[in-house]
PDB file of C-alpha atoms in Angstrom:
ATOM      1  CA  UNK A   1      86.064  -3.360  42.757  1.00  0.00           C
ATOM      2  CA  UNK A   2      87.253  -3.251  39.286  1.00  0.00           C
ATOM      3  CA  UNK A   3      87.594   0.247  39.328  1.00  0.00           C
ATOM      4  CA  UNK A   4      89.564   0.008  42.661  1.00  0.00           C
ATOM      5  CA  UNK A   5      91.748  -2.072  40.643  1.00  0.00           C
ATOM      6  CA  UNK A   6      92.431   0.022  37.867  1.00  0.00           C
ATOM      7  CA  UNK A   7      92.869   3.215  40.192  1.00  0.00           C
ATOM      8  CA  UNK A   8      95.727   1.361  42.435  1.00  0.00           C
ATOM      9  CA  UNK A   9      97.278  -0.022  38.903  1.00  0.00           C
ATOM     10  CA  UNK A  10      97.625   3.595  37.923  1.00  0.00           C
ATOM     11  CA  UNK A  11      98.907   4.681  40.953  1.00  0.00           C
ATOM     12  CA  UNK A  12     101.378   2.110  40.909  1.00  0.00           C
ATOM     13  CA  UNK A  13     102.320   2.954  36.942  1.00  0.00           C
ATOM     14  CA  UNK A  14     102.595   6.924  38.161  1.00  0.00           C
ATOM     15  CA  UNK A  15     104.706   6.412  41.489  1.00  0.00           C
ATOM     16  CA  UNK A  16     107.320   4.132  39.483  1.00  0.00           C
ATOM     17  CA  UNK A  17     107.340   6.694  36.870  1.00  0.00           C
ATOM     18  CA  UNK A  18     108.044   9.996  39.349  1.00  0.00           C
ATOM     19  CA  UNK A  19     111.635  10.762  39.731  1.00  0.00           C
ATOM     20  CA  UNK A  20     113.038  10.523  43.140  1.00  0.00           C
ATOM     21  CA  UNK A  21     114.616  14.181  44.705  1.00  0.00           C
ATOM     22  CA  UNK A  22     117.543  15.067  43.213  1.00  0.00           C
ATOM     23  CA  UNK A  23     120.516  15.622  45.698  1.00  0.00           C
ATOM     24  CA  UNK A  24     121.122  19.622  47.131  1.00  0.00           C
ATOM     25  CA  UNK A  25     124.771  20.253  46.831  1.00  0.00           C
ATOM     26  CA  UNK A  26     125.987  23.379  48.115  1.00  0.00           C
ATOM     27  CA  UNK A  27     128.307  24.979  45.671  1.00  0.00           C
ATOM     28  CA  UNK A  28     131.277  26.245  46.873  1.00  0.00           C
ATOM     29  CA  UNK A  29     130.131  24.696  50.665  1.00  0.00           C
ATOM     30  CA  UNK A  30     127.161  26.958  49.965  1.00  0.00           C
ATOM     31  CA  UNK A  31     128.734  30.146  48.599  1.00  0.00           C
ATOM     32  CA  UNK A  32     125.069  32.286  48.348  1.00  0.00           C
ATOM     33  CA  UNK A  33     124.495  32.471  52.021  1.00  0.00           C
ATOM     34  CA  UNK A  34     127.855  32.630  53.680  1.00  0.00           C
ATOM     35  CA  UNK A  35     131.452  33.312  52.748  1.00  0.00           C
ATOM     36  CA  UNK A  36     132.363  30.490  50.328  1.00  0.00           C
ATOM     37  CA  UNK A  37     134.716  27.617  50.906  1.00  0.00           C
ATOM     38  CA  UNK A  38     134.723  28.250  54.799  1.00  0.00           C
ATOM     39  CA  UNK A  39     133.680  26.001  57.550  1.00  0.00           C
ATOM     40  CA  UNK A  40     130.844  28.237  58.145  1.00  0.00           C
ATOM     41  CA  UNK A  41     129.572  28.132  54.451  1.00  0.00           C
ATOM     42  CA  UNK A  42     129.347  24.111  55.158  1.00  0.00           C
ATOM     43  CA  UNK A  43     128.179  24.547  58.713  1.00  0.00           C
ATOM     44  CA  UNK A  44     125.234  26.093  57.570  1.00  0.00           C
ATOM     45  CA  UNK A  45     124.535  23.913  54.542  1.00  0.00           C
ATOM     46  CA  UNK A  46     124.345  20.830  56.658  1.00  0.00           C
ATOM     47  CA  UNK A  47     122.007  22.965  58.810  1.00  0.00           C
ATOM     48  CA  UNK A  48     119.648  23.829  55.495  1.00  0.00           C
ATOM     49  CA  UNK A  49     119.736  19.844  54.925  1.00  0.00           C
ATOM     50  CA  UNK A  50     122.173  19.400  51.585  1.00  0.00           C
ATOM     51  CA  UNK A  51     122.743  16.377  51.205  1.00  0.00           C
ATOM     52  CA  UNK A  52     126.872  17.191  49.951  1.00  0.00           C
ATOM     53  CA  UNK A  53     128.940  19.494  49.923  1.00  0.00           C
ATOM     54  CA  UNK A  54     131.302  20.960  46.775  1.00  0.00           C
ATOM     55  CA  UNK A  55     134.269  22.958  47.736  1.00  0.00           C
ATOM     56  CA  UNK A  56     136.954  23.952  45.799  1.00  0.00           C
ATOM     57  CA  UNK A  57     140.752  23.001  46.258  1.00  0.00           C
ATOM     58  CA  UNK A  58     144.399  24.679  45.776  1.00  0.00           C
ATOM     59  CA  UNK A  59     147.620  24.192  46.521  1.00  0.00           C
ATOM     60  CA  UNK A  60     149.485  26.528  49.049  1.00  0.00           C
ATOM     61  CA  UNK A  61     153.058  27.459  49.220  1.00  0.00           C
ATOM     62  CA  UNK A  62     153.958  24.446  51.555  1.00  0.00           C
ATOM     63  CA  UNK A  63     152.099  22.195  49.696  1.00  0.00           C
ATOM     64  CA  UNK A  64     149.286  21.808  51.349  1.00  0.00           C
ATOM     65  CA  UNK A  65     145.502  21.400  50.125  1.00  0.00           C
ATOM     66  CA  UNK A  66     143.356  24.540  50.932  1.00  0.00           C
ATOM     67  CA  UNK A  67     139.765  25.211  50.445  1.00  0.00           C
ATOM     68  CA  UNK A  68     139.650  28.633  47.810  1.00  0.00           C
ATOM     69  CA  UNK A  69     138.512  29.010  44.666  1.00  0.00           C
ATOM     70  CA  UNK A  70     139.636  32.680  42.637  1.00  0.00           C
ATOM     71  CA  UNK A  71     143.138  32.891  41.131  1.00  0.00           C
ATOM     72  CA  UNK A  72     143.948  36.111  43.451  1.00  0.00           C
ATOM     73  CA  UNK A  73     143.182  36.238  46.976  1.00  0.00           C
ATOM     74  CA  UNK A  74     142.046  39.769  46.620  1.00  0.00           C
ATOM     75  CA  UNK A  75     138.885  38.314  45.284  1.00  0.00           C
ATOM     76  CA  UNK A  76     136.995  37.418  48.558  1.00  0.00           C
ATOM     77  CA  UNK A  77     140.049  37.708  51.240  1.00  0.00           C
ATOM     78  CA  UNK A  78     141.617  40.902  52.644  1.00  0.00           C
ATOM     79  CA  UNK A  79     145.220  39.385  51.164  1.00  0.00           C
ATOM     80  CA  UNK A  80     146.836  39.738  47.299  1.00  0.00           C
ATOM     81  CA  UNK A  81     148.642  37.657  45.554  1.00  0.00           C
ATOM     82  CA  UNK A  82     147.937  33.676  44.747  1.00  0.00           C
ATOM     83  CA  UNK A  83     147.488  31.249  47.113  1.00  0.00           C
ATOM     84  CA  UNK A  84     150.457  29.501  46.263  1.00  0.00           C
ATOM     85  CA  UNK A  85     152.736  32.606  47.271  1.00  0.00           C
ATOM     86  CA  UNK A  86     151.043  31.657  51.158  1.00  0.00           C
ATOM     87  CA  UNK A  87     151.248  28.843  53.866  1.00  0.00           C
ATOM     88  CA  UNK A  88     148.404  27.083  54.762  1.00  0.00           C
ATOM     89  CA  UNK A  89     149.365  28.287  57.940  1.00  0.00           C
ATOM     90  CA  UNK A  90     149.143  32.028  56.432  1.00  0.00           C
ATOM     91  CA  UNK A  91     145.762  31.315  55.134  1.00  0.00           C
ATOM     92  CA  UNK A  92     144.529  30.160  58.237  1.00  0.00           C
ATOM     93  CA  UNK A  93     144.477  33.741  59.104  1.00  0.00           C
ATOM     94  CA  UNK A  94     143.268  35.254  56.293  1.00  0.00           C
ATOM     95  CA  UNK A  95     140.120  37.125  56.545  1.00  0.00           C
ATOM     96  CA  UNK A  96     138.164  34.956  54.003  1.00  0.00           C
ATOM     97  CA  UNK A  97     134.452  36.362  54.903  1.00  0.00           C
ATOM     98  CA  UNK A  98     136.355  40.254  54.256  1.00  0.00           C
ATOM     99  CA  UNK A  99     134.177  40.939  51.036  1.00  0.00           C
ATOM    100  CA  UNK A 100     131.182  39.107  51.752  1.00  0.00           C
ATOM    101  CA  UNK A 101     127.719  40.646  50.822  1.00  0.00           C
ATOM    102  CA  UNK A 102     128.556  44.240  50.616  1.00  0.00           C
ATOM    103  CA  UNK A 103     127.960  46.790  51.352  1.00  0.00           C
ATOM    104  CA  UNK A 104     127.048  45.528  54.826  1.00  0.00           C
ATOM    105  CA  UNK A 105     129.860  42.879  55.080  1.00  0.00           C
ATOM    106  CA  UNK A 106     128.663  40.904  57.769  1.00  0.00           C
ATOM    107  CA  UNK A 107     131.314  38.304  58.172  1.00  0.00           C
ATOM    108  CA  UNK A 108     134.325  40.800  58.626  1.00  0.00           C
ATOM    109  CA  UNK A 109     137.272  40.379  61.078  1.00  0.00           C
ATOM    110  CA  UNK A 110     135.146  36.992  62.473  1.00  0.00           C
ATOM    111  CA  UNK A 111     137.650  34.770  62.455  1.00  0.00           C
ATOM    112  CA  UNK A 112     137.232  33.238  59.949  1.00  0.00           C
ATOM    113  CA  UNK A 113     140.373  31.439  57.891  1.00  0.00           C
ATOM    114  CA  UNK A 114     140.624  29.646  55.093  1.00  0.00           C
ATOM    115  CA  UNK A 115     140.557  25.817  55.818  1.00  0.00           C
ATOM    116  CA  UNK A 116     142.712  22.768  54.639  1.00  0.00           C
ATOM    117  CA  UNK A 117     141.242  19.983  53.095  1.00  0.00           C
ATOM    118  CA  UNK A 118     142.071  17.634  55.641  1.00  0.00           C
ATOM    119  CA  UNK A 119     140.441  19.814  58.365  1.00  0.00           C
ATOM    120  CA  UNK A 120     137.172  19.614  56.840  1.00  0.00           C
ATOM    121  CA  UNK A 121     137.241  16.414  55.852  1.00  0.00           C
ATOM    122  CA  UNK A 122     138.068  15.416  59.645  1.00  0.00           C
ATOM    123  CA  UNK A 123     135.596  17.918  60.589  1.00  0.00           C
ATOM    124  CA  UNK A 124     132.952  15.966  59.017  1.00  0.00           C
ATOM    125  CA  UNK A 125     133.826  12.205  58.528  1.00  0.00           C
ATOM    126  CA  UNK A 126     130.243  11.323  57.198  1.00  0.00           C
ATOM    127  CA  UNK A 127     129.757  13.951  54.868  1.00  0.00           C
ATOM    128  CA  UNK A 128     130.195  13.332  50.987  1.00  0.00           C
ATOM    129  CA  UNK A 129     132.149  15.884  49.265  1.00  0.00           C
ATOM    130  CA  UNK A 130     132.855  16.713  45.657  1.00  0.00           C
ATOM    131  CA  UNK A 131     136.624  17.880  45.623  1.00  0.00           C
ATOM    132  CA  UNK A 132     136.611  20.919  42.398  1.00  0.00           C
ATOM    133  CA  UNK A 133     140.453  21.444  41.671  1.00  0.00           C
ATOM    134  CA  UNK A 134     140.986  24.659  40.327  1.00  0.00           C
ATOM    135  CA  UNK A 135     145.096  25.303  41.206  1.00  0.00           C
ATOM    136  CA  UNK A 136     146.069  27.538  38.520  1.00  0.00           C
ATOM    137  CA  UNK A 137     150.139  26.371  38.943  1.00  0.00           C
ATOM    138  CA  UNK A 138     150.816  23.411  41.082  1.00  0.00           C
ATOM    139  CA  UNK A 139     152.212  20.212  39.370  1.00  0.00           C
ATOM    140  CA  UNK A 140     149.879  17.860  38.675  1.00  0.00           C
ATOM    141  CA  UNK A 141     150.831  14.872  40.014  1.00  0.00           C
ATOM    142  CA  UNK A 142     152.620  16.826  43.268  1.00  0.00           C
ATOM    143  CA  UNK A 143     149.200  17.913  43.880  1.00  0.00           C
ATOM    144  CA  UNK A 144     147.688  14.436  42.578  1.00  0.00           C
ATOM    145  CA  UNK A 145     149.925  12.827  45.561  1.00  0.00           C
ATOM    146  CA  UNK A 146     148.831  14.979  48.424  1.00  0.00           C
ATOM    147  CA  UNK A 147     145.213  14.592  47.580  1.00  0.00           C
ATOM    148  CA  UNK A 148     145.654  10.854  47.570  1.00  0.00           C
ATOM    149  CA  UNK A 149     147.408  11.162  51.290  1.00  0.00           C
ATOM    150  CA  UNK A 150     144.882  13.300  53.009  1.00  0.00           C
ATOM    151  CA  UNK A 151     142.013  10.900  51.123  1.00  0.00           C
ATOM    152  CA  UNK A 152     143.666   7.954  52.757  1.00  0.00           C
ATOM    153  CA  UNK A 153     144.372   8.740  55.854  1.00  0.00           C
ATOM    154  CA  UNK A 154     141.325  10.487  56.710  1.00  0.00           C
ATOM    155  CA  UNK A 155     139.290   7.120  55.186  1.00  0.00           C
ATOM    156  CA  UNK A 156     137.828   9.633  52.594  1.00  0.00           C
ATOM    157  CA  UNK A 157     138.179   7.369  49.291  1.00  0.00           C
ATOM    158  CA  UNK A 158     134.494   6.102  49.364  1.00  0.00           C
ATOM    159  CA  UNK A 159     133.168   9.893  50.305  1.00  0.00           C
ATOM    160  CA  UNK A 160     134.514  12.015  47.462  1.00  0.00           C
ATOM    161  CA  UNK A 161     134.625  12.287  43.787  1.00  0.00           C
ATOM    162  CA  UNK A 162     136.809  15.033  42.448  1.00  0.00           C
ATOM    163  CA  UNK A 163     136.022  16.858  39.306  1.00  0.00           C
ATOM    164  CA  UNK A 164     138.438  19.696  37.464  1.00  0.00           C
ATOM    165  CA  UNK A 165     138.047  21.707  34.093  1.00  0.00           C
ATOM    166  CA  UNK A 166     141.707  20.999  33.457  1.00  0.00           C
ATOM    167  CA  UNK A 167     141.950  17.083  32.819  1.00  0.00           C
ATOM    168  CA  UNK A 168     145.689  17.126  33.433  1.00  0.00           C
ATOM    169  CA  UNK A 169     144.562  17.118  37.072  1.00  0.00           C
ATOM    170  CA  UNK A 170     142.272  14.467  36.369  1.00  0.00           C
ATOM    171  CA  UNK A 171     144.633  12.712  34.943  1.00  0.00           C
ATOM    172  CA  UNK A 172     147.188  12.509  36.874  1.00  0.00           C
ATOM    173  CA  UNK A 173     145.118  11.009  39.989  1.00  0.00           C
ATOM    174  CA  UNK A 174     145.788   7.315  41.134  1.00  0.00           C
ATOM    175  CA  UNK A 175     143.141   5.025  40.134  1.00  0.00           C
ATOM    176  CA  UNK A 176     141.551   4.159  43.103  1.00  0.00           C
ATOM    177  CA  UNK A 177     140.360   8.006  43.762  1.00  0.00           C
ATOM    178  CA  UNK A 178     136.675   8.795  42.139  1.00  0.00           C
ATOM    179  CA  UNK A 179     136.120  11.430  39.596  1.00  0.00           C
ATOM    180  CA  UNK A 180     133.968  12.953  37.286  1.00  0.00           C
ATOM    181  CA  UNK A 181     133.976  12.010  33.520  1.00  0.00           C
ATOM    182  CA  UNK A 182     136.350  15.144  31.439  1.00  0.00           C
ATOM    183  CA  UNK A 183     134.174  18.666  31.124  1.00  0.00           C
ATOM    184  CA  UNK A 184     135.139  17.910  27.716  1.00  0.00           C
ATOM    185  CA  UNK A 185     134.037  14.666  26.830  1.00  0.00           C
ATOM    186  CA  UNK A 186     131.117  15.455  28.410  1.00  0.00           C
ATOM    187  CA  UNK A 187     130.399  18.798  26.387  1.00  0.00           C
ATOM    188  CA  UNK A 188     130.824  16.708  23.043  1.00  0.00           C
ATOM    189  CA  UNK A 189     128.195  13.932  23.813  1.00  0.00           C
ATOM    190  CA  UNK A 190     125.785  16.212  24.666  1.00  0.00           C
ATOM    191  CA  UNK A 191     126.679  18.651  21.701  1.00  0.00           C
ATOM    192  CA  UNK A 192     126.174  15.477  19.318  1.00  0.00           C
ATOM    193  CA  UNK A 193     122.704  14.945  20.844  1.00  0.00           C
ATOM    194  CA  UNK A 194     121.482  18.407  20.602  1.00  0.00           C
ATOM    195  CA  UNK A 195     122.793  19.260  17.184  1.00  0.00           C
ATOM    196  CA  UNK A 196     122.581  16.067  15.195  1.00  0.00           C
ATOM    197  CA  UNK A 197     120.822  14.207  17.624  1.00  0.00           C
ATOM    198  CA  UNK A 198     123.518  11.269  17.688  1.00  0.00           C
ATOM    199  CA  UNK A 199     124.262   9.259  20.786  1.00  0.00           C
ATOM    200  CA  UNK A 200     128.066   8.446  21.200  1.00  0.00           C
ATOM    201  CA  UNK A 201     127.695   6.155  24.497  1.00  0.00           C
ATOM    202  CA  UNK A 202     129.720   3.022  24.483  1.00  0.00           C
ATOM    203  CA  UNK A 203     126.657   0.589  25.510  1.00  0.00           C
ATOM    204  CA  UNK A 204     129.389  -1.939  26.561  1.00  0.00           C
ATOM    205  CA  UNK A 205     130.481   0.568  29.584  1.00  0.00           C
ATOM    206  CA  UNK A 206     128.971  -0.526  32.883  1.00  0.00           C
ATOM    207  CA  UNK A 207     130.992   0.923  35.565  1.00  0.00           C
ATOM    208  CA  UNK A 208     130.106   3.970  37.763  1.00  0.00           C
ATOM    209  CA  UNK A 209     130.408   7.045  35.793  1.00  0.00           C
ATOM    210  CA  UNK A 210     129.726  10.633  36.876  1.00  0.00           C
ATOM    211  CA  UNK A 211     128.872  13.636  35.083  1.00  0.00           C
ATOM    212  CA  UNK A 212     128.578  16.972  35.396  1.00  0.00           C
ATOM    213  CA  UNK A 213     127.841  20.290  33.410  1.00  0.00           C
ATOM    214  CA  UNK A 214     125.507  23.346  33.200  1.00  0.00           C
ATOM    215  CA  UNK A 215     121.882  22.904  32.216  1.00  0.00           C
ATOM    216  CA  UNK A 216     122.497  25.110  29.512  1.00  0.00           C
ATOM    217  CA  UNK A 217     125.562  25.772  27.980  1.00  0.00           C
ATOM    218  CA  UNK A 218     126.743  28.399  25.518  1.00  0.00           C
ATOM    219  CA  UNK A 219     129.597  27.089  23.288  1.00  0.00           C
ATOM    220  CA  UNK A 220     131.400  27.668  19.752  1.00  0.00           C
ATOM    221  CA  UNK A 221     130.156  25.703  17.501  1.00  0.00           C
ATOM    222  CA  UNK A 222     133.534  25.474  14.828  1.00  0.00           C
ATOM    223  CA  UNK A 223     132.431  24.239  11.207  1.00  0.00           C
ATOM    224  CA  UNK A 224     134.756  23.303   8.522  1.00  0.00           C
ATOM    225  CA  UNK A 225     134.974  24.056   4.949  1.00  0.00           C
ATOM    226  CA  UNK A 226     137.294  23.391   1.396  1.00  0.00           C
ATOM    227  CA  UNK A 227     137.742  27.318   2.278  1.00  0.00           C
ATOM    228  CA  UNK A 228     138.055  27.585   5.052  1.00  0.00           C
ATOM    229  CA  UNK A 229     136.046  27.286   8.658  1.00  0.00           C
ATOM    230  CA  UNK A 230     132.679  29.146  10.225  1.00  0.00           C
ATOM    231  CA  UNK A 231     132.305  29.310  13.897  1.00  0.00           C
ATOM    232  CA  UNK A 232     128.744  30.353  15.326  1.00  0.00           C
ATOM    233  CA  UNK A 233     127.583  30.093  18.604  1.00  0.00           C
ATOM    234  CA  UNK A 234     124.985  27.298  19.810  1.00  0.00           C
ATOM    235  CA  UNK A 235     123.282  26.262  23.196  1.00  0.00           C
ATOM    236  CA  UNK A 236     123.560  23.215  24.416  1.00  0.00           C
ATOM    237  CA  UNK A 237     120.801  21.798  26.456  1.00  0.00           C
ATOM    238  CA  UNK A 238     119.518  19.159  28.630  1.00  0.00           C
ATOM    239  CA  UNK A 239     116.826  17.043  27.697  1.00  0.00           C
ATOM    240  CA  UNK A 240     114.920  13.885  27.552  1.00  0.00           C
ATOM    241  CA  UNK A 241     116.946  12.755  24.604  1.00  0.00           C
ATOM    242  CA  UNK A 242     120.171  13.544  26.129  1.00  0.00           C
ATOM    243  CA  UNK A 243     119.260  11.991  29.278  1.00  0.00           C
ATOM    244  CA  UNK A 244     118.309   8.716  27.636  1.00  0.00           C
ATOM    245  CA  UNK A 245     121.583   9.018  25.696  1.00  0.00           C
ATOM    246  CA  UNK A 246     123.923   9.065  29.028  1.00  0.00           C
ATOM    247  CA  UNK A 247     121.679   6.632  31.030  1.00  0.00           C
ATOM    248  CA  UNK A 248     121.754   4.078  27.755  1.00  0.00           C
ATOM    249  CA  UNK A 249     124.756   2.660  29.272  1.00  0.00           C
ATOM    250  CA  UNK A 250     124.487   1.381  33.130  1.00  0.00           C
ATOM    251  CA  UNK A 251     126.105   3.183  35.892  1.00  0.00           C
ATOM    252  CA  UNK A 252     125.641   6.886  34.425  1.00  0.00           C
ATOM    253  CA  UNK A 253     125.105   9.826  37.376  1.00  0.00           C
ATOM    254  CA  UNK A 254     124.316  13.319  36.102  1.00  0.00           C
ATOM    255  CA  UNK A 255     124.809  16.730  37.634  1.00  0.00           C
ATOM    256  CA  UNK A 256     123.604  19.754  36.679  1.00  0.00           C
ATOM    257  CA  UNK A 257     125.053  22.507  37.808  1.00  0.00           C
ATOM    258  CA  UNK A 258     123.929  26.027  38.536  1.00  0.00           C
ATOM    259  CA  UNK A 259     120.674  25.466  39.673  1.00  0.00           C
ATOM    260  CA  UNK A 260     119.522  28.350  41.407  1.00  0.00           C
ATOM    261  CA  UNK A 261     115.576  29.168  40.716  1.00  0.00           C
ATOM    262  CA  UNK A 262     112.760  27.016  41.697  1.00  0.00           C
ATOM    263  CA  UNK A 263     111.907  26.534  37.924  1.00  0.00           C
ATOM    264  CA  UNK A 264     115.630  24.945  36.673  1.00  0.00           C
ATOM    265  CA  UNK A 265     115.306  22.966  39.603  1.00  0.00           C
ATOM    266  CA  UNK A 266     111.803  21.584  38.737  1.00  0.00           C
ATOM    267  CA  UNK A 267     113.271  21.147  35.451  1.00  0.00           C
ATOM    268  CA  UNK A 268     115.917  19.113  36.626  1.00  0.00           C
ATOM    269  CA  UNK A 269     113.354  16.636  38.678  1.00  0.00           C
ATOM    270  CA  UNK A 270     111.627  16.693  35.641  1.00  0.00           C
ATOM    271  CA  UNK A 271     114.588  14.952  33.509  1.00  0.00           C
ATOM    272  CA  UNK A 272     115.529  12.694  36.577  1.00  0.00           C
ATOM    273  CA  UNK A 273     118.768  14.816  38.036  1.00  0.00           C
ATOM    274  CA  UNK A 274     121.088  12.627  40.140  1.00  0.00           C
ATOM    275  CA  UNK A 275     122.094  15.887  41.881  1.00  0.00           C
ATOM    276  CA  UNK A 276     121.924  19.538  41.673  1.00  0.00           C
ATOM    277  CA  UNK A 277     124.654  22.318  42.259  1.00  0.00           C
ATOM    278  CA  UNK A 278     123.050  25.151  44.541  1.00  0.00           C
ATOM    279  CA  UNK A 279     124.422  28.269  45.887  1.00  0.00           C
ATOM    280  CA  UNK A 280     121.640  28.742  48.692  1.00  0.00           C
ATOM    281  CA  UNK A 281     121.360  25.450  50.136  1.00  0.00           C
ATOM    282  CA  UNK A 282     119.176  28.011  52.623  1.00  0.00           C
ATOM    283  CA  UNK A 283     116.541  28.483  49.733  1.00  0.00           C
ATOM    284  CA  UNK A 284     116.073  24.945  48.801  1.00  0.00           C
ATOM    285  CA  UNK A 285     115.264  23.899  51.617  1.00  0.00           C
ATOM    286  CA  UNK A 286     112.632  26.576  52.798  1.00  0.00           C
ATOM    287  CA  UNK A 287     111.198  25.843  49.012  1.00  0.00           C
ATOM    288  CA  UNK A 288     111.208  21.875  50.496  1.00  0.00           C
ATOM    289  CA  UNK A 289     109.502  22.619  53.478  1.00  0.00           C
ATOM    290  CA  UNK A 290     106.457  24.635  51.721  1.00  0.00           C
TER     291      UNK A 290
END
């Protein structure tokens, strides 16, 4: 009996102790198994189970909020020139799966456009996205405004977060739409933690904060002198330490992005992940099922 005891005690201790699942998010709607930023890149990422879905927003030539992510359409489309020299009406019939997975290029001259914002979002009403803004040249707060219509009036405020490597987008956003703390500010507290092992959380902080970044990171590492200054490069990394750092205050989520083998992802279960960016949405959840 007593050892019955001590057995359920430790399974107890060892179940409260295991981190729960980190959330699948496709990347780019699931950019490694079908032509990224389209309806069918999400289509089949809600089929493979992810639990979100990140796309990537600019701003056409009309003003209106379209799912693409390269600063030429060239990139992935069978159309040149930026997506702000378009319509969204234009872009609708773009060939967006054009350079898909050559040399075969299975998703050619299907039909397939690139999508507004508020078509996906209407598309799926009970799907939580993460909203990337990467407009090279719209004005901030121009674009700031039509994300904050299309949010409202498809009830979308309580289903997205958006996130942006250029903070003037992020700042420029009303405050009742969700985001990500700054790449930034992000960067620096971990940096402090991995190189001098210094937490710079304010404890006081309880609201909801998000963040996000790679699991490693190369940056410059820019040192100071009386002659002068030495830059050297450094990785930054996620660990326990760094985790305990952002979760010291309450409310703290954490991404990691780029997760794409079965051993970062373990890694990131391992450290207690909120979420995980994926490309194959398809291979995490065959690696689920075994």
């Amino acid at each position: 009996m007593h050892k019955q005891i001590i057995g359920a005690a430790l399974l107890l201790c060892t179940a409260t102790l295991a981190h729960a699942d980190p959330s699948i998010i496709a990347h780019r709607g699931g950019t490694g198994d079908a032509p990224e930023n389209t309806i069918v890149a999400i289509s089949q990422s809600l089929k493979n189970n992810a639990d979100a879905i990140w796309i990537t927003v600019q701003m056409s030539k009309d003003g209106v909020l379209v799912l693409y992510r390269p600063s030429d359409l060239n990139s992935l489309t069978n159309l040149q020139g930026s997506v702000s020299s378009f319509t969204a009406a234009q872009l609708s019939k773009a060939d967006a799966g054009y350079l898909f997975d050559k040399p075969t290029y299975p998703f050619r001259h299907k039909g397939i456009g690139i999508p507004t914002l508020e078509q996906v979002l209407k598309k799926w009403p009970q799907t939580f996205f993460y909203i990337d803004i990467k407009s090279p040249d719209a004005d901030p707060d121009r674009l700031a405004q039509a994300l904050a219509t299309i949010l409202q009036n498809t009830n979308s405020l309580s289903r997205t977060r958006v996130y942006s490597t250029d903070e003037k987008y992020i700042d420029a956003l009303p405050n009742d739409i969700a985001r990500f703390v700054s790449r930034d500010k992000t960067r620096t507290i971990l940096a402090n933690v991995t190189m001098s092992h210094h937490c710079e959380i304010d404890k006081n902080v309880t609201q909801e904060r998000w963040y996000g970044l790679e699991l490693k990171r190369d940056v410059e590492v820019v040192e100071k002198y009386t002659l002068g200054e030495g830059r050297s490069k450094s990785q930054l990394e996620w660990d326990e330490e760094a985790m305990k750092c952002f979760r010291s205050a309450g409310g703290a989520h954490i991404i990691f992005f780029g997760i794409n083998t079965l051993d970062d992802y373990r890694k990131a279960v391992q450290l207690g992940a909120d979420g995980v960016l994926v490309n194959s949405p398809a291979y995490f959840n065959k690696i689920k099922k075994n």
